[in-house]
Short mmCIF file of C-alpha atoms in Angstrom, two decimals:
data_model
loop_
_atom_site.label_atom_id
_atom_site.label_comp_id
_atom_site.label_asym_id
_atom_site.label_seq_id
_atom_site.Cartn_x
_atom_site.Cartn_y
_atom_site.Cartn_z
CA LEU A 1 38.94 -38.17 -11.88
CA GLU A 2 39.18 -39.69 -8.41
CA TYR A 3 36.40 -39.32 -5.88
CA GLU A 4 35.73 -41.23 -2.68
CA GLU A 5 32.98 -40.66 -0.11
CA PRO A 6 33.18 -43.21 2.73
CA GLN A 7 29.86 -42.21 4.37
CA CYS A 8 27.87 -43.14 1.24
CA ALA A 9 30.29 -45.86 0.10
CA THR A 10 30.75 -43.99 -3.18
CA GLU A 11 33.92 -44.31 -5.18
CA ARG A 12 34.50 -42.97 -8.69
CA ASN A 13 37.63 -43.42 -10.75
CA GLU A 14 37.77 -42.38 -14.37
CA THR A 15 40.66 -41.67 -16.71
CA ARG A 16 40.15 -40.42 -20.23
CA LEU A 17 42.05 -38.63 -22.96
CA ASP A 18 40.00 -35.95 -24.72
CA PRO A 19 41.38 -34.68 -28.02
CA LEU A 20 40.90 -31.20 -29.44
CA LEU A 21 41.62 -30.29 -33.03
CA ALA A 22 41.48 -26.75 -34.38
CA LEU A 23 42.36 -25.28 -37.76
CA VAL A 24 42.72 -21.61 -38.70
CA PHE A 25 43.06 -20.39 -42.28
CA ALA A 26 43.71 -16.71 -43.05
CA PRO A 27 43.19 -16.07 -46.80
CA ARG A 28 43.72 -12.34 -46.17
CA ASP A 29 45.29 -10.43 -43.30
CA VAL A 30 41.87 -9.05 -42.29
CA LEU A 31 39.99 -12.38 -42.44
CA ALA A 32 40.50 -15.64 -40.54
CA LEU A 33 38.38 -18.76 -40.94
CA HIS A 34 38.39 -21.35 -38.19
CA ALA A 35 37.02 -24.80 -37.40
CA SER A 36 37.39 -26.91 -34.30
CA TRP A 37 36.30 -30.27 -32.94
CA GLY A 38 36.80 -31.68 -29.49
CA THR A 39 35.60 -33.95 -26.74
CA ALA A 40 35.62 -33.52 -22.98
CA PHE A 41 34.36 -35.07 -19.79
CA ALA A 42 33.49 -33.76 -16.36
CA PRO A 43 32.66 -35.35 -13.03
CA PRO A 44 28.97 -35.96 -12.31
CA SER A 45 27.15 -33.46 -10.16
CA SER A 46 27.45 -34.10 -6.44
CA LEU A 47 23.63 -33.94 -6.37
CA VAL A 48 23.26 -37.06 -8.56
CA VAL A 49 21.44 -39.91 -6.84
CA GLY A 50 23.12 -43.28 -7.28
CA PRO A 51 26.32 -44.14 -9.11
CA GLY A 52 27.33 -41.29 -11.36
CA GLU A 53 29.03 -41.50 -14.71
CA PRO A 54 31.18 -38.67 -16.03
CA GLU A 55 29.34 -36.21 -18.26
CA SER A 56 30.81 -36.35 -21.74
CA THR A 57 30.66 -33.77 -24.51
CA ARG A 58 31.46 -33.47 -28.19
CA GLN A 59 31.68 -30.09 -29.91
CA LEU A 60 32.03 -28.92 -33.49
CA GLU A 61 32.42 -25.24 -34.38
CA ALA A 62 33.14 -23.24 -37.54
CA GLY A 63 33.34 -19.51 -38.05
CA ALA A 64 35.11 -16.42 -39.29
CA LYS A 65 36.79 -13.34 -37.75
CA LEU A 66 37.03 -10.07 -39.63
CA LYS A 67 39.28 -7.12 -38.81
CA PHE A 68 38.09 -3.68 -39.94
CA LEU A 69 38.45 0.07 -39.28
CA GLY A 70 42.18 -0.26 -39.81
CA GLY A 71 42.55 -2.97 -37.17
CA LYS A 72 40.63 -1.04 -34.48
CA ALA A 73 37.57 -3.30 -34.64
CA TYR A 74 36.85 -7.00 -34.97
CA ALA A 75 33.71 -9.00 -35.75
CA GLY A 76 33.28 -12.72 -35.42
CA LEU A 77 30.58 -15.16 -36.41
CA ALA A 78 30.53 -18.84 -35.47
CA ALA A 79 28.10 -21.75 -35.70
CA TYR A 80 28.35 -24.68 -33.33
CA GLN A 81 26.90 -27.97 -32.21
CA LEU A 82 27.47 -29.33 -28.72
CA GLU A 83 26.30 -32.78 -27.59
CA ARG A 84 26.27 -33.68 -23.90
CA ASP A 85 25.68 -37.16 -22.51
CA ASN A 86 24.89 -38.20 -18.92
CA ILE A 87 23.73 -34.74 -17.85
CA ALA A 88 22.12 -34.37 -14.45
CA ILE A 89 18.55 -33.05 -14.43
CA PRO A 90 16.23 -32.68 -11.42
CA ASP A 91 12.97 -34.56 -11.97
CA ALA A 92 9.45 -34.03 -10.59
CA THR A 93 10.37 -35.85 -7.38
CA GLY A 94 13.12 -33.30 -6.67
CA LEU A 95 15.90 -35.85 -7.13
CA THR A 96 18.72 -35.12 -9.54
CA ARG A 97 19.19 -38.03 -11.86
CA GLN A 98 21.82 -38.47 -14.50
CA ASP A 99 19.60 -39.72 -17.30
CA GLY A 100 19.76 -36.97 -19.86
CA ASP A 101 21.39 -36.36 -23.21
CA GLN A 102 21.20 -32.94 -24.86
CA ARG A 103 22.14 -31.39 -28.18
CA SER A 104 22.66 -27.64 -28.55
CA ARG A 105 23.02 -25.90 -31.88
CA GLY A 106 23.54 -22.21 -32.31
CA ILE A 107 25.33 -19.16 -33.58
CA GLU A 108 27.45 -16.54 -31.86
CA LEU A 109 28.20 -13.04 -33.06
CA ASP A 110 30.72 -10.78 -31.36
CA VAL A 111 32.01 -7.30 -32.12
CA SER A 112 34.82 -5.49 -30.34
CA SER A 113 36.55 -2.19 -30.90
CA GLU A 114 39.12 0.17 -29.46
CA LEU A 115 38.10 3.41 -31.12
CA ALA A 116 40.03 5.56 -28.65
CA LYS A 117 43.25 4.75 -26.81
CA GLY A 118 42.47 2.77 -23.65
CA TRP A 119 38.73 2.44 -24.36
CA LEU A 120 37.63 -1.06 -25.30
CA THR A 121 34.03 -2.06 -26.03
CA TYR A 122 32.80 -5.60 -26.60
CA ALA A 123 29.32 -6.86 -27.55
CA THR A 124 28.17 -10.43 -28.06
CA TYR A 125 24.96 -12.21 -28.98
CA ALA A 126 24.29 -15.95 -28.99
CA PHE A 127 21.28 -17.93 -30.13
CA THR A 128 21.06 -21.51 -28.87
CA ASP A 129 18.55 -24.21 -29.73
CA ALA A 130 19.00 -26.84 -27.00
CA GLU A 131 17.00 -30.07 -27.23
CA LEU A 132 16.78 -33.01 -24.88
CA LEU A 133 17.59 -36.13 -26.87
CA ARG A 134 16.99 -38.48 -23.91
CA PHE A 135 15.25 -37.80 -20.62
CA SER A 136 12.50 -39.85 -19.01
CA GLU A 137 11.00 -38.40 -15.86
CA VAL A 138 9.26 -40.32 -13.08
CA VAL A 139 6.15 -38.31 -12.13
CA PRO A 140 4.52 -39.33 -8.83
CA LEU A 141 0.74 -39.71 -8.72
CA GLN A 142 -1.43 -40.82 -5.82
CA PRO A 143 1.03 -43.01 -3.83
CA PRO A 144 2.18 -45.61 -4.66
CA ASP A 145 1.33 -44.90 -8.32
CA PHE A 146 3.56 -43.06 -10.78
CA ILE A 147 3.99 -42.58 -14.51
CA VAL A 148 7.10 -42.26 -16.63
CA VAL A 149 6.97 -39.30 -19.03
CA ASP A 150 9.35 -39.13 -21.99
CA ARG A 151 10.67 -35.55 -22.16
CA ALA A 152 12.85 -36.12 -25.26
CA GLY A 153 12.32 -33.34 -27.79
CA ASN A 154 11.80 -30.65 -25.14
CA ARG A 155 14.11 -27.66 -24.70
CA GLY A 156 17.17 -28.40 -22.61
CA PRO A 157 17.36 -27.06 -19.06
CA PHE A 158 19.69 -24.21 -18.10
CA ALA A 159 20.34 -23.34 -21.76
CA PRO A 160 18.98 -19.86 -22.58
CA ARG A 161 17.77 -19.40 -26.16
CA HIS A 162 19.11 -15.82 -26.35
CA LEU A 163 22.15 -14.38 -24.59
CA PHE A 164 23.40 -10.83 -25.01
CA GLY A 165 26.41 -9.19 -23.41
CA LEU A 166 27.92 -5.72 -23.54
CA TRP A 167 31.16 -4.69 -21.84
CA THR A 168 33.04 -1.43 -21.98
CA SER A 169 36.29 -0.63 -20.25
CA ARG A 170 38.27 2.59 -20.04
CA ARG A 171 41.88 2.49 -18.86
CA PHE A 172 43.48 5.75 -17.76
CA ASP A 173 47.12 6.79 -18.08
CA ASN A 174 47.60 6.62 -14.29
CA GLY A 175 46.99 2.84 -14.34
CA PHE A 176 43.41 2.91 -13.06
CA GLY A 177 40.42 1.90 -15.08
CA LEU A 178 36.67 1.80 -15.07
CA SER A 179 34.50 -0.96 -16.51
CA LEU A 180 30.81 -1.50 -16.97
CA GLY A 181 29.02 -4.59 -18.22
CA LEU A 182 25.53 -5.77 -18.97
CA ARG A 183 24.27 -9.29 -19.58
CA ALA A 184 20.75 -10.26 -20.68
CA VAL A 185 19.60 -13.88 -20.66
CA SER A 186 16.26 -15.18 -21.94
CA ASP A 187 14.22 -17.87 -20.15
#
């Protein structure tokens, strides 16, 4: 990660190796069990005030995939935990500060099928419980007074609790296709 902004005298240089490990075990030809662990990092938001550190993440996931209806349908279930450090969150002053850590835990369920030739349907549901582990917000009062409010324990921002998606696609013999999708996201 190399970033330089001469007008603001901002320079960021980061190098990191992020491993990913995944295992898949198929005890039967219709069932596959999987587990994965990994880390990652990303540049800080360009909206962050002050020197920004890369956002870092750690993820652990385990689940299963099942094939049924003679291989024409699949269902998957996975549980995960994702921890993010140095996330950027706008505070009450409107400034985006990089002082947050968040943990998300959840489950994902997906089902897909091709019941007729060229017609694929896919549905997915995810439940996520995102919690701020660290975030203190400066709340302005009557100037020049302010208070610092500890927001740790609150739900994480931009992490919907429920997410549902449905997608269907029909491909015709002449090479054309038609697709339709729907996505519902809770607050």
